[in-house]
Structures are given as C-alpha cells and as structure tokens.
Coordinates of C-alpha atoms in Angstrom, one line a residue:
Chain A
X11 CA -16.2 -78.5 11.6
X12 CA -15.5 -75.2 12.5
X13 CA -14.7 -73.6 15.3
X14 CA -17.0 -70.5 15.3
X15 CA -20.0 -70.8 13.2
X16 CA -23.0 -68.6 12.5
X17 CA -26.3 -69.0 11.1
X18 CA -27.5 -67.7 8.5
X19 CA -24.8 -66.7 6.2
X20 CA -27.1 -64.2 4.5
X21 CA -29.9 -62.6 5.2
X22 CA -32.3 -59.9 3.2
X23 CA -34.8 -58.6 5.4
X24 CA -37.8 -55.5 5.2
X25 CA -37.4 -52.3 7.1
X26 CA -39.3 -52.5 10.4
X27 CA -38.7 -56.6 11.0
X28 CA -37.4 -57.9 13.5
X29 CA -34.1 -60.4 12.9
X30 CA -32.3 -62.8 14.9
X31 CA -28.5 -63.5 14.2
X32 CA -27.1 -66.3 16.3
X33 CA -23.6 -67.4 16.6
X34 CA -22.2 -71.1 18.5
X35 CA -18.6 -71.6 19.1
X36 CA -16.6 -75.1 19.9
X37 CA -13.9 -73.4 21.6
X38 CA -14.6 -73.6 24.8
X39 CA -14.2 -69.5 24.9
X40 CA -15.5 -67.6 27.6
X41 CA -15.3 -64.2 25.6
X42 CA -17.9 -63.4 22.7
X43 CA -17.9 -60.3 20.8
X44 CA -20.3 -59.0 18.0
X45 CA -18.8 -57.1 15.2
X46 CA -20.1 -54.9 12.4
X47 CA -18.2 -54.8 9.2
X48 CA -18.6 -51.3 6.5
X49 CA -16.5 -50.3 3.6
X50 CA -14.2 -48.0 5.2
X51 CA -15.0 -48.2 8.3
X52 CA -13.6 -51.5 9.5
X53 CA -14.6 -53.3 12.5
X54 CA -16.7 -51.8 14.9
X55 CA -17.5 -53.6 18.2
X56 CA -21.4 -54.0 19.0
X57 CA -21.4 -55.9 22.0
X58 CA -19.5 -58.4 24.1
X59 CA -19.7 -60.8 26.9
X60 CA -17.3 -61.9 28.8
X61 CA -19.0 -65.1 30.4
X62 CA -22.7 -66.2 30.3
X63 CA -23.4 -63.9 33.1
X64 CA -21.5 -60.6 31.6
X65 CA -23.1 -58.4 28.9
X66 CA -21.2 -54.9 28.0
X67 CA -22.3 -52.4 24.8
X68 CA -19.4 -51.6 22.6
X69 CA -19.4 -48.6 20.0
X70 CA -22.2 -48.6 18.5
X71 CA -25.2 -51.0 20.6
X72 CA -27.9 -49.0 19.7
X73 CA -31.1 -50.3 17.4
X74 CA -29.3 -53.9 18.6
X75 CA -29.5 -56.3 22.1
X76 CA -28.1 -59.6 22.8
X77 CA -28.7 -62.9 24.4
X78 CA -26.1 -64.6 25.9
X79 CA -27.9 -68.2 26.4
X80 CA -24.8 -70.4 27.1
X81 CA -21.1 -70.3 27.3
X82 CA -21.2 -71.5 23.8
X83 CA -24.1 -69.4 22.1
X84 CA -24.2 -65.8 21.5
X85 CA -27.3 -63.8 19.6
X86 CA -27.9 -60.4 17.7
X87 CA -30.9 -59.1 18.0
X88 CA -32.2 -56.4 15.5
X89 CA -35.6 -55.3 17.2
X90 CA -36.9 -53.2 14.2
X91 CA -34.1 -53.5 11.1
X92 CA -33.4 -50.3 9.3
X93 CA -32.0 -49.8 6.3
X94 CA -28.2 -48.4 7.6
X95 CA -27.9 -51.8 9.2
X96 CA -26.9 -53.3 5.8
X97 CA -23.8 -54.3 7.0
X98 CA -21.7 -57.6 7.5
X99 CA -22.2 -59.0 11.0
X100 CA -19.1 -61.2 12.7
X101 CA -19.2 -63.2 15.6
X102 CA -16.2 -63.5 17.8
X103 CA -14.4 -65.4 20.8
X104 CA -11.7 -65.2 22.7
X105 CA -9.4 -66.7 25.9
X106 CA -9.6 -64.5 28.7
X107 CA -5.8 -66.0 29.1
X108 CA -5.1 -65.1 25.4
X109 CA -5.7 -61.8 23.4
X110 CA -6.3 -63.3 20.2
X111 CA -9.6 -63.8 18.9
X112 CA -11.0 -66.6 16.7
X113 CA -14.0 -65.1 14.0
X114 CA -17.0 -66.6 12.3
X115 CA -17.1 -66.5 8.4
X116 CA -19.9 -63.3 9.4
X117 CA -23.4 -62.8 8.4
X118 CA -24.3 -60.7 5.2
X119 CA -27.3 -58.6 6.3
X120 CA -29.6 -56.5 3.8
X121 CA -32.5 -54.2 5.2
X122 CA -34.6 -53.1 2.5
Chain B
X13 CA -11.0 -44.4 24.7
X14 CA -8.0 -46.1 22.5
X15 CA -7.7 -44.4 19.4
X16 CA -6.1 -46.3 16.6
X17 CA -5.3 -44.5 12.8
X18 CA -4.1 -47.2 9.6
X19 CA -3.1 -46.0 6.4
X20 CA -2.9 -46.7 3.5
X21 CA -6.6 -47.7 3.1
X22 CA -5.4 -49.5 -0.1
X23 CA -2.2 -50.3 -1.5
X24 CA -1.2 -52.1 -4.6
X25 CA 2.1 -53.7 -5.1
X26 CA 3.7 -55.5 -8.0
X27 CA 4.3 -59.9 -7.0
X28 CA 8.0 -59.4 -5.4
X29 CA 7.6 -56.1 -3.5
X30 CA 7.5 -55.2 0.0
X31 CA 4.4 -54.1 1.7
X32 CA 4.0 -51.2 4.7
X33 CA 0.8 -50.5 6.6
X34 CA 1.3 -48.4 8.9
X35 CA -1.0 -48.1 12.2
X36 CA -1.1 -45.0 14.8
X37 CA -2.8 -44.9 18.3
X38 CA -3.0 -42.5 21.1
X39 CA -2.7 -44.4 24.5
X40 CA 0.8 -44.5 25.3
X41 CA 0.0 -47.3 27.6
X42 CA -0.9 -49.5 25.6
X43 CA 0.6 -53.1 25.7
X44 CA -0.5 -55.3 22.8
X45 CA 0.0 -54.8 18.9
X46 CA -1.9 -57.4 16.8
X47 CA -2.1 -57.6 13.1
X48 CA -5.4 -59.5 11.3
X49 CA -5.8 -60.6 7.8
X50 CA -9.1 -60.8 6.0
X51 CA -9.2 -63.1 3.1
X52 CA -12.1 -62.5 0.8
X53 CA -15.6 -64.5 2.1
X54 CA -14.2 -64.9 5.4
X55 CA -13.8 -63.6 9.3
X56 CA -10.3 -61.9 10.4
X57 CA -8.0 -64.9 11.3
X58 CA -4.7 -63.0 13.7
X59 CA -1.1 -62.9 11.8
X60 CA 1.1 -61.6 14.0
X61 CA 1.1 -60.0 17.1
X62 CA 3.7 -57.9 19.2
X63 CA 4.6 -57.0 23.2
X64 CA 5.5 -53.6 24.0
X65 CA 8.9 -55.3 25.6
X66 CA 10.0 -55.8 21.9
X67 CA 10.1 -53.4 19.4
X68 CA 10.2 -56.2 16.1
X69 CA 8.4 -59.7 15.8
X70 CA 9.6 -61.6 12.6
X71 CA 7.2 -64.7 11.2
X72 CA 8.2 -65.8 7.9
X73 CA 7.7 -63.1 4.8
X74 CA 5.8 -61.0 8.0
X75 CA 7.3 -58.9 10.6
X76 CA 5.8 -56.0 13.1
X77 CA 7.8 -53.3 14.3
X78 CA 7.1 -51.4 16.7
X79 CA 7.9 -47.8 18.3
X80 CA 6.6 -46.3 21.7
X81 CA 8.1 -43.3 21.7
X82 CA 6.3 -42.1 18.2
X83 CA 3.0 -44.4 19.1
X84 CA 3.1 -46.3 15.8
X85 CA 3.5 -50.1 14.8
X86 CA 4.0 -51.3 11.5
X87 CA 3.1 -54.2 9.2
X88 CA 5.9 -55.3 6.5
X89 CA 5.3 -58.1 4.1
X90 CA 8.0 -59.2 1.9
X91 CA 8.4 -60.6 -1.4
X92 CA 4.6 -60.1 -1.6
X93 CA 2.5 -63.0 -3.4
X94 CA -0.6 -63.0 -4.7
X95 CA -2.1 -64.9 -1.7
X96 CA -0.7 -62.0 0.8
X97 CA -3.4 -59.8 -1.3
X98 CA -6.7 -59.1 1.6
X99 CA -7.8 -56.3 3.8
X100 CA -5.0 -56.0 7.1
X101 CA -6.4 -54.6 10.2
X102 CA -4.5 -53.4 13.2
X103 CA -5.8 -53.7 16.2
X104 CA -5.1 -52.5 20.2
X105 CA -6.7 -53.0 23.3
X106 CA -9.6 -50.4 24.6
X107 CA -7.8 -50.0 28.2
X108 CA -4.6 -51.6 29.9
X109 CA -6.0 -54.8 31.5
X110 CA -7.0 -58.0 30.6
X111 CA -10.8 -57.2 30.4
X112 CA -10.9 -54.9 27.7
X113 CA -11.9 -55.7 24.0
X114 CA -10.0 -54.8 20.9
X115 CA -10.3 -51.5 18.7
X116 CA -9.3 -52.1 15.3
X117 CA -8.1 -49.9 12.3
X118 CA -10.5 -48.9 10.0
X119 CA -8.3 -51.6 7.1
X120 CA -6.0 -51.7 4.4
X121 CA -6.6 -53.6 0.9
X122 CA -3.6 -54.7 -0.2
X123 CA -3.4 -56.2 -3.8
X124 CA -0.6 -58.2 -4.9
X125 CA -0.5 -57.7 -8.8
X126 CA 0.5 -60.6 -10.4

C-alpha cells in the first residue's frame, strides 16, 4: 500500500461548490504540507502543519483552509471553487529529523 | 523569503548525453540542496540531495555540485536514458532552521530522445 495516499484522484467540480481534498499517510510523519502544481509554475506551497496542533499558510492560502484531524490525516478545503483553481493538488510529509519529503500521486482538480 | 531560479524549463537530449539543470537562489545561508524527479502520473519522489559542507554528491548516473560563492547548484545526469526523461525540481529551504518548508524551482522537462 502506499505510503501517502489521497482521495479522490480526480475531481471536476462547478464554480461556486464547495470541495474537500483529503490526504492519509502511513509514515508515521509529523510534517504535512499541501502543494499546488501549474505548468510553469512548479510547486507552490499552500499550507502546512507541522503536528496535529500546528497550522501555518504558505504562498498562496487564500480561497483554501485546512483540517488537520490526526497526525495521520490532512484536508484541503476549497470553500467556494473557482475556476483558476484548476490545478494539480499534492499532499506531502516529512520527518522533522529529515528534510526529505515523501508525496501523494496528487489530486487532478477541474473548476468549471 | 528564499528565492530559488531553474533553467532550462525544458531540455531535450539525445539517449547517451549528459544533462545540466541548473538552479539559482538568493539566501547565502542556506544549508540544504535537494533535487526531485517527477515521473509522469505521479508525486515528486527526492533524488539527490547535498550539504553546504560539500560542494559535489555523486549517486550513480546523478551528481549535484554545488557553489556558495556564486549561489548556484547544479543537477548532471549522465549517459541519459529514456527513463531519466521527467520534470526535475530544485528545491531549498524557506529559512535556516529545521522548521521551515521547502521552496522549489519552478521545473525542468527533460526528454531523453531515444
């Protein structure tokens, strides 16, 4: 199984809805970190925690929130989806020992 | 913030060749120099990474350089196969410590041409 999963794989969604993008890890990671993926534009950081307790905006938080429900479980919340969201959406973790960090195989997201 | 610059955005190279990506980044404190490959359908998975106590890491086909002074690390791939073809991201640190996420390059799609 692996190690960083997320659920769904991909999504098409109306303007205006609200979506939920969730994200479980086996890793026993402290450190989760949401990522959004455009051509050209390479990986920009959304949000991250760095344990259950710990929630910090990256780059580009807003139009998104998060829920950080367990040490294992990480969520990306898009309160009312626009259309310049259309992006691919990765889930990350990481070691606070160890730089490296481990990614999902991402979320396809369409706003129509 | 860290700023971090990666060129080429693409780059094509014939099976046998050597590859260069090339990454530049402002902070002149700053510590840690990974590399990440994306494989088509899938997340970043981490190649190679490098201290700033070393200025070349070797792994295989793969090696990092990397130079303080000028504020630039490098990615070389040699004898480039068709597997080695992905987008390569750089990456670096936001701040100095331990608690700080990772900025990464904007990518580079490298195609190995068969």
């Amino acid at each position: 199984d692996a190690d960083v999963t997320q659920t769904p794989r991909n999504r098409i969604t109306k303007t205006g809805k609200r979506i939920m993008l969730e994200c479980s890890q086996t890793k026993g990671h402290d450190r989760m970190y949401w990522y959004r993926q455009d051509p050209g534009l390479g990986l920009r950081l959304i949000y991250y925690s760095f344990d259950v307790k710990d929630i910090n905006k990256g780059e580009i938080s807003d139009g998104y929130s998060v829920s950080r429900q367990a040490q294992a479980k990480f969520s990306l919340s898009l309160e009312s989806a626009i259309p310049n969201q259309t992006a691919l959406y990765f889930c990350a973790t990481s070691d606070p020992g160890v730089r490296e960090q481990y990614f999902g195989p991402g979320t396809r997201l369409t706003v129509t | 913030g860290e700023n971090v610059e990666q060129h080429p955005s693409t780059l094509s190279v014939q099976e046998g060749d050597s590859a260069v990506i090339k990454c530049t980044y402002s902070d002149s404190a700053s510590n840690y120099f990974p590399w990440y490959k994306q494989e088509l359908g899938k997340g970043p998975q981490l190649i190679i990474d490098i201290r700033s106590n070393v200025g070349e890491k070797k792994d295989q086909r793969i090696a990092v350089t990397l130079n303080k002074t000028a504020k630039h690390f490098s990615l070389h791939i040699t004898e480039t196969q068709p597997e080695d073809s992905a987008v390569y991201f750089c990456a670096l640190p936001e701040g100095n410590s331990g608690n700080t996420p990772l900025v990464f390059g904007k990518g580079t799609r490298l195609s190995v041409i068969a």
